[in-house]
mmCIF file of C-alpha atoms and ligand atoms in Angstrom:
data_model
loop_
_atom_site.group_PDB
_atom_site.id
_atom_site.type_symbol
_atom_site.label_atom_id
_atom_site.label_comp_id
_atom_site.label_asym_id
_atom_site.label_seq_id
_atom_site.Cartn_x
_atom_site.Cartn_y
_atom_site.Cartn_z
ATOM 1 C CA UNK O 700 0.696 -8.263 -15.515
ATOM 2 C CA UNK O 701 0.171 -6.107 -12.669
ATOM 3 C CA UNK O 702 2.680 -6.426 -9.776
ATOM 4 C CA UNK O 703 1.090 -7.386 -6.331
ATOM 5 C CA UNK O 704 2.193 -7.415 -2.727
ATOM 6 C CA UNK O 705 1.871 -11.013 -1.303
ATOM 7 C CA UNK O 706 -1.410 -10.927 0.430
ATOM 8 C CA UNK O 707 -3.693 -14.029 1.284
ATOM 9 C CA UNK O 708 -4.727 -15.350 -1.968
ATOM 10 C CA UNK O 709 -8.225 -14.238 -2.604
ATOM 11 C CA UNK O 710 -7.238 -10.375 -2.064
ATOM 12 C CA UNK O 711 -4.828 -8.206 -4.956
ATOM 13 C CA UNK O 712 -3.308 -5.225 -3.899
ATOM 14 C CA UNK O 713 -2.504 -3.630 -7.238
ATOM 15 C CA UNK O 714 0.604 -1.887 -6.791
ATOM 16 C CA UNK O 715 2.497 -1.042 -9.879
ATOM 17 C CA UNK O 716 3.648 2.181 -10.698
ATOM 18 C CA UNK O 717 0.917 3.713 -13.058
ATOM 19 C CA UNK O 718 -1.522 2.512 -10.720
ATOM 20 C CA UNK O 719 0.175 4.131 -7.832
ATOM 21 C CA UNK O 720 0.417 7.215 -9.487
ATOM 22 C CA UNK O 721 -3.854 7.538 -10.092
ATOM 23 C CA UNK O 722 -3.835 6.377 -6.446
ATOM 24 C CA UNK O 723 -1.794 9.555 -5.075
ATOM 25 C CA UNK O 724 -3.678 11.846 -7.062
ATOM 26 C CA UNK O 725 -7.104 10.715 -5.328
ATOM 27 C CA UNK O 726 -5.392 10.281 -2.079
ATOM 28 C CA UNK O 727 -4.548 14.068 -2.291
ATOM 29 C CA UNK O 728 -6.831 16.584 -0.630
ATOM 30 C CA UNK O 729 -5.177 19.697 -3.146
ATOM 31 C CA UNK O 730 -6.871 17.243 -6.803
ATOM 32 C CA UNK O 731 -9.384 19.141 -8.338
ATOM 33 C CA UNK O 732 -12.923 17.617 -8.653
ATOM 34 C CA UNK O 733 -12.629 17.544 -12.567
ATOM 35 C CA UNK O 734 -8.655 15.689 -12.001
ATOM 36 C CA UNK O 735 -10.602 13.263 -9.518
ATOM 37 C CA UNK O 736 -12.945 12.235 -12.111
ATOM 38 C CA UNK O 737 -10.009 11.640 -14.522
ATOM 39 C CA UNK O 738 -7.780 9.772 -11.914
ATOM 40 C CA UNK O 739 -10.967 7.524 -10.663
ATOM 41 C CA UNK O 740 -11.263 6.518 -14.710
ATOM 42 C CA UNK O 741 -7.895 5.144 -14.498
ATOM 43 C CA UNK O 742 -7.986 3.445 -11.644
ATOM 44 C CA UNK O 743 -11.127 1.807 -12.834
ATOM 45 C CA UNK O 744 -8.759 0.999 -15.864
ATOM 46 C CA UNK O 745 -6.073 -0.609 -13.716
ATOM 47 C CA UNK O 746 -8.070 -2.252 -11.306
ATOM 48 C CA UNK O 747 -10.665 -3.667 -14.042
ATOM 49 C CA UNK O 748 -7.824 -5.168 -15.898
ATOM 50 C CA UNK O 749 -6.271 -6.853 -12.719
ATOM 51 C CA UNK O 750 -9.568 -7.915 -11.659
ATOM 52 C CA UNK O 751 -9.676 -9.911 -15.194
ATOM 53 C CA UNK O 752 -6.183 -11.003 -15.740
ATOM 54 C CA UNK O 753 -6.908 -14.850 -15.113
ATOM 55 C CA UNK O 754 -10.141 -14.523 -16.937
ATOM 56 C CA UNK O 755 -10.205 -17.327 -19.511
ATOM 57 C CA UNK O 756 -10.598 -16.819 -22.888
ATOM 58 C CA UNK O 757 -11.404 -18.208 -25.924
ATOM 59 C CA UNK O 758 -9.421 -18.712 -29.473
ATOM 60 C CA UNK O 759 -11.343 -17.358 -32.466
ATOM 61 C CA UNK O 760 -10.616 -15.675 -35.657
ATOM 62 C CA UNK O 761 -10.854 -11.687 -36.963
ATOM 63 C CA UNK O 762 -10.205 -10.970 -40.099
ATOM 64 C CA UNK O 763 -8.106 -8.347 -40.894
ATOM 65 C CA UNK O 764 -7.658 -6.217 -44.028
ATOM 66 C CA UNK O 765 -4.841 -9.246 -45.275
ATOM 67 C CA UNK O 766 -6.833 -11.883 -43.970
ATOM 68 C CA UNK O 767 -7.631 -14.493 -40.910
ATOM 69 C CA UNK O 768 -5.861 -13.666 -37.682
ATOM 70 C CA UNK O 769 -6.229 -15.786 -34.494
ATOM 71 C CA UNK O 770 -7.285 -13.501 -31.513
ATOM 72 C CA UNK O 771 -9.166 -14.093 -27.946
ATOM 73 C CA UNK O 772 -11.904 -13.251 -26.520
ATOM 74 C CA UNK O 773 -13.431 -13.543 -22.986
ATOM 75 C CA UNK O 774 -15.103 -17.328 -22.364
ATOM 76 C CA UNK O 775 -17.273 -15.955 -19.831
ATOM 77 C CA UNK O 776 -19.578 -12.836 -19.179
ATOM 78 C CA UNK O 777 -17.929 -9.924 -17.503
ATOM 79 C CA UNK O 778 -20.848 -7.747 -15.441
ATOM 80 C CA UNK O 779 -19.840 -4.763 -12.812
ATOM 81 C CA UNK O 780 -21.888 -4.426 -10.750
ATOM 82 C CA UNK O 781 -21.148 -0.317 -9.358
ATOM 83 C CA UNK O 782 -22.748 -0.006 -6.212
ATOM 84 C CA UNK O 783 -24.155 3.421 -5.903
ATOM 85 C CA UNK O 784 -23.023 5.879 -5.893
ATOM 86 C CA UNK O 785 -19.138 5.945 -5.482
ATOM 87 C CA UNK O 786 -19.060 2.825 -7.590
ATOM 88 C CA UNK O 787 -19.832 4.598 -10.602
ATOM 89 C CA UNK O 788 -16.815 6.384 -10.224
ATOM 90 C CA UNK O 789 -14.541 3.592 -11.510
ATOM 91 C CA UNK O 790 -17.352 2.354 -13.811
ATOM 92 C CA UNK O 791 -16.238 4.399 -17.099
ATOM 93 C CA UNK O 792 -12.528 3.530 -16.789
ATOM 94 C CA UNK O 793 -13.981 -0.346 -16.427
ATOM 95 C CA UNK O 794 -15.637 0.158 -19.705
ATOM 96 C CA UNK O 795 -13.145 1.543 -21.570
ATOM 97 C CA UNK O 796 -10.658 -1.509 -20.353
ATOM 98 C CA UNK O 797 -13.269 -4.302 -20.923
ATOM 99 C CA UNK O 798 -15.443 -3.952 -23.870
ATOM 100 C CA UNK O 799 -17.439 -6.895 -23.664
ATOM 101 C CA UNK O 800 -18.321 -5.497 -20.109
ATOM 102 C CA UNK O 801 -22.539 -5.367 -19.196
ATOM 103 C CA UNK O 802 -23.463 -3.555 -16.028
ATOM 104 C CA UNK O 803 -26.074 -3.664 -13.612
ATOM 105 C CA UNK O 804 -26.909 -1.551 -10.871
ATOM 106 C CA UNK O 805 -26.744 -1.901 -6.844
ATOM 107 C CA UNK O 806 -28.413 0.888 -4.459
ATOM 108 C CA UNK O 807 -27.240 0.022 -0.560
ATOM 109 C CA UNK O 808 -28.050 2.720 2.443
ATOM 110 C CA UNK O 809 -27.529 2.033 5.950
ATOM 111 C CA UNK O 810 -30.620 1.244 7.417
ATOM 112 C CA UNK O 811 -30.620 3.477 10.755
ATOM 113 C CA UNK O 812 -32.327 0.863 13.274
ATOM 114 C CA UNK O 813 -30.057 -2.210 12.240
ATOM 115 C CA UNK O 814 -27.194 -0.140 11.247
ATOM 116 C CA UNK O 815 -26.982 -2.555 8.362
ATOM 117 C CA UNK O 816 -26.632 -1.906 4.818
ATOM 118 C CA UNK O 817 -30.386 -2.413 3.242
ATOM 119 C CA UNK O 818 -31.005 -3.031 -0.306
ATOM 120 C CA UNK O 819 -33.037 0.248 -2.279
ATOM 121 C CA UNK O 820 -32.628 -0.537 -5.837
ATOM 122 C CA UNK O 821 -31.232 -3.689 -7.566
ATOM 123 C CA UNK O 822 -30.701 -4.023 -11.361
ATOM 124 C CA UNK O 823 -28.555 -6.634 -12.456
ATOM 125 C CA UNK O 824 -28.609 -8.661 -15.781
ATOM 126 C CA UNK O 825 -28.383 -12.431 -15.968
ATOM 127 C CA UNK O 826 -24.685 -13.234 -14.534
ATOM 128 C CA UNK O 827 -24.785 -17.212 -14.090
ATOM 129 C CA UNK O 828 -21.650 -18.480 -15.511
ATOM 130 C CA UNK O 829 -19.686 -14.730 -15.116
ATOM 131 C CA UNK O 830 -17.280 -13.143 -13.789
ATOM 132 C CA UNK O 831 -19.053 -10.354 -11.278
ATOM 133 C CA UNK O 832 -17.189 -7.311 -10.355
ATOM 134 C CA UNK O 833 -18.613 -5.217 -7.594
ATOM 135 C CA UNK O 834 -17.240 -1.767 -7.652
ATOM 136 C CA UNK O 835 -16.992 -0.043 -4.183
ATOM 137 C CA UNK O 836 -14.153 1.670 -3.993
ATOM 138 C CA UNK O 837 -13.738 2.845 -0.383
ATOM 139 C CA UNK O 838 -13.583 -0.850 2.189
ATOM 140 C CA UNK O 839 -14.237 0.846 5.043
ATOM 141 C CA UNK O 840 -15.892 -1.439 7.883
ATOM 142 C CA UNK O 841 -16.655 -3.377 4.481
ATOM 143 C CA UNK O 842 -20.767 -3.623 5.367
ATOM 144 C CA UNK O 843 -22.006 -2.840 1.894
ATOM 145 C CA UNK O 844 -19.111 -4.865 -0.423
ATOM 146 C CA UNK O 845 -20.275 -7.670 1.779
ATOM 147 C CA UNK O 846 -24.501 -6.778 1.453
ATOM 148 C CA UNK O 847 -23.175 -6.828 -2.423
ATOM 149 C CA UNK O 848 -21.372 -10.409 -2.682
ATOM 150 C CA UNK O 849 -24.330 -11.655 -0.703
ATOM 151 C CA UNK O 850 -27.209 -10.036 -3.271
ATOM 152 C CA UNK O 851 -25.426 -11.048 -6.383
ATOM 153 C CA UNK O 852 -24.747 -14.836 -4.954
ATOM 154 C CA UNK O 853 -28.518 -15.765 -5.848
ATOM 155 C CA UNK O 854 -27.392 -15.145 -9.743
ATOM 156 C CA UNK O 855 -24.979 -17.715 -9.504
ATOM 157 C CA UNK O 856 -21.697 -15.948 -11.015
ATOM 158 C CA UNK O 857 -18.679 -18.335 -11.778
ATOM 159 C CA UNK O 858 -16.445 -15.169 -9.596
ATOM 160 C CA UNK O 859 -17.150 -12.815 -7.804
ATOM 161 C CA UNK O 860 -15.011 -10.032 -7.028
ATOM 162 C CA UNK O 861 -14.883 -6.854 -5.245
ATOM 163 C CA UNK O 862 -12.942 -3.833 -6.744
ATOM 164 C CA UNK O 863 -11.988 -1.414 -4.804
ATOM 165 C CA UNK O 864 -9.837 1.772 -4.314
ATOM 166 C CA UNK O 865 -8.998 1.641 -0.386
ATOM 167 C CA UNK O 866 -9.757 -0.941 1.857
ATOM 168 C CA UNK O 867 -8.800 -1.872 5.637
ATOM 169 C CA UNK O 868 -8.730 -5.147 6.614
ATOM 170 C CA UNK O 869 -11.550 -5.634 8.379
ATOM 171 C CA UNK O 870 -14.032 -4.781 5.522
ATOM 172 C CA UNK O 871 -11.711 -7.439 3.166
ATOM 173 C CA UNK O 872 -12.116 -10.420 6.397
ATOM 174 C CA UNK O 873 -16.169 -8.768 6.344
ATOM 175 C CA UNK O 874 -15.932 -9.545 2.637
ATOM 176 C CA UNK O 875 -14.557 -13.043 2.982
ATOM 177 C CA UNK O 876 -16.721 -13.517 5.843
ATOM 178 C CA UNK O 877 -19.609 -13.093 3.469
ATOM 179 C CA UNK O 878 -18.135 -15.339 0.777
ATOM 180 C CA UNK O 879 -15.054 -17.255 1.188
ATOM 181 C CA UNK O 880 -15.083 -17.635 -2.537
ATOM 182 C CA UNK O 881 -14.855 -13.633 -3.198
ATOM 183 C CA UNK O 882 -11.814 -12.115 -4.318
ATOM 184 C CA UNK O 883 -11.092 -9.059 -3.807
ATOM 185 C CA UNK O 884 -8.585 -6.285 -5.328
ATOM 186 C CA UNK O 885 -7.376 -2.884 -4.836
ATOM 187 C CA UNK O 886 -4.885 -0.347 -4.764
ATOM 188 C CA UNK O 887 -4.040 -0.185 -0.942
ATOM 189 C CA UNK O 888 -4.840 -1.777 2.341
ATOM 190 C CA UNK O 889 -4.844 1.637 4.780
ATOM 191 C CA UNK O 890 -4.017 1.151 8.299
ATOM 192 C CA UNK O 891 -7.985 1.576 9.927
ATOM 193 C CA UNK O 892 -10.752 3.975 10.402
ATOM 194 C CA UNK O 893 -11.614 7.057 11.929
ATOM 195 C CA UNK O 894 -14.136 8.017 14.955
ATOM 196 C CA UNK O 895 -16.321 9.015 11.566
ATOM 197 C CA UNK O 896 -15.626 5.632 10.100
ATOM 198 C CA UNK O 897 -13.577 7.468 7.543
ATOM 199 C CA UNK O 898 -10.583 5.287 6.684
ATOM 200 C CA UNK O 899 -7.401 6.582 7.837
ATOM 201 C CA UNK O 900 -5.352 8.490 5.721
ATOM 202 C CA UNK O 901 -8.000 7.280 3.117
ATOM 203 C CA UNK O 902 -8.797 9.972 0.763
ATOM 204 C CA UNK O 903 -12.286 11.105 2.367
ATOM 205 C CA UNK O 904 -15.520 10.514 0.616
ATOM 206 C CA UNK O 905 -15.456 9.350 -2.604
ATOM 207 C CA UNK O 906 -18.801 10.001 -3.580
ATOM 208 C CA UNK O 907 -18.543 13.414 -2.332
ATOM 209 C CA UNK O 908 -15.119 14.532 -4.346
ATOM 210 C CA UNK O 909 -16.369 12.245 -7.436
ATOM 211 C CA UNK O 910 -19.765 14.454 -7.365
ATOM 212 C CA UNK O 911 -18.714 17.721 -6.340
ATOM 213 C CA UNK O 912 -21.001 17.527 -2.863
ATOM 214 C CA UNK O 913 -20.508 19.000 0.144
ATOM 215 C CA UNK O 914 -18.900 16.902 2.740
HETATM 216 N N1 LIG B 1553 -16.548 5.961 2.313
HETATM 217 C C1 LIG B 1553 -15.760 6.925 1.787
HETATM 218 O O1 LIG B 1553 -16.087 7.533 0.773
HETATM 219 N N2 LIG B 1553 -14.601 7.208 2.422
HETATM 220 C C2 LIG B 1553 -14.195 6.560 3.531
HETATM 221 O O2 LIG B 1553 -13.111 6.861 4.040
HETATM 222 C C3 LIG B 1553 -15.039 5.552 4.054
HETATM 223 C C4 LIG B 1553 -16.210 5.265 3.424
#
C-alpha cells in the first residue's frame, strides 16, 4: 500500500519512498531527457497502482503447471485517458503496472479568446461502469484536468480520477469544482505558480523535457 499524507479524502498524495525518489529525479533541472523518460515510466508505475489500490476485484481461477490456483482480477474496466501531450508521459509506466489497462486519447489547447481549455481531438473507448484515469501530470491552475473530468463524465465511468505528477491546490479545488466525485492523486502538492503559470519549484514543462523541445 502506498503511504499518503492526510489530505481531504478525494485527493492522494503518494509519498513513499520509491515514489519520492522518481519524483526528485524529474524535479531536477541537471536529469537527462533519456533519465526523464525513464523516471516519468515509474512514476506512471507508482501513481497507476495507487490510483487502483481500492479497485475491486474479482475471484477466479488460473491454472498453473500443478493445477487450479485462485487469483483476482479487476471487476471493472480500467481506461487512461493521457491527455496530450504530457500525459503520455506516464502512459507506458501505467501499462506496464495495469495490464488489463485500454486507453483512449484527449487533445486540450487553450483557446486564446476564452482562455479556456477547448477540446481538438477526443478518442475514448466505451468506459461506463470503469474506473477512468486521466493522466495530466503537471496541476497547474488545473483548467485542462478539469475540461477532462467534464468530457469523460458523458461516458458514465463508475470513477474518475486524475493522475498527476505536481499539482497546486487550486487546480485539485478546479478539479473538484468540476466533479465533486473525482479523485485525484499525485506525488506532491507544490506551494503555487509562477508569473508564467509555471508551478513553483515544479519541475518546468513536462511536455517539453519528456519530448526533448525547446522551452
Ligand atoms: N505545465 C507544465 O508542464 N509545467 C508547469 O509547471 C505547469 C504546466
Amino acid at each position: 500500500m502506498p503511504t499518503s499524507t492526510p489530505t481531504p479524502d478525494r485527493v492522494l498524495v503518494v509519498d513513499d519512498a520509491a515514489t519520492s525518489v522518481h519524483l526528485a529525479r524529474v524535479r531536477d533541472a541537471s536529469t537527462s531527457p533519456t533519465d526523464f523518460i525513464r523516471h516519468a515510466r515509474q512514476l506512471g508505475v507508482h501513481l497507476g497502482l495507487a490510483a487502483v489500490a481500492d479497485l475491486p476485484v474479482r475471484e477466479v481461477e488460473v491454472t498453473t503447471p500443478l493445477g487450479p490456483a485462485p487469483a483476482r482480477e479487476p471487476a471493472v474496466p480500467i481506461v487512461a485517458v493521457p491527455v496530450l501531450r504530457a500525459g503520455l508521459g506516464l502512459l507506458q509506466g501505467l501499462q506496464e503496472a495495469l495490464p488489463t489497462l485500454v486507453v483512449g486519447m484527449l487533445g486540450l489547447e487553450r483557446d486564446e479568446e476564452t482562455l479556456e481549455a477547448r477540446e481538438y481531438y477526443r478518442n475514448i473507448p466505451p468506459a461506463k461502469g470503469a474506473w477512468v484515469l486521466v493522466l495530466e501530470p503537471m496541476l497547474a491552475t488545473g483548467g485542462s484536468a478539469a475540461a477532462a473530468v467534464r468530457s469523460v463524465a458523458d461516458l458514465e465511468p463508475a470513477r474518475v480520477t486524475v493522475v498527476s505528477v505536481v499539482a497546486t491546490q487550486q487546480a485539485v479545488d478546479r478539479i473538484l469544482e468540476a466533479d465533486p466525485e473525482a479523485h485525484v492523486v499525485t506525488a506532491a502538492l507544490d506551494p503555487g505558480l509562477d508569473d508564467n503559470g509555471f508551478i513553483v519549484p515544479g519541475l518546468g514543462d513536462f511536455g517539453d523535457r519528456l519530448f526533448g523541445t525547446p522551452g
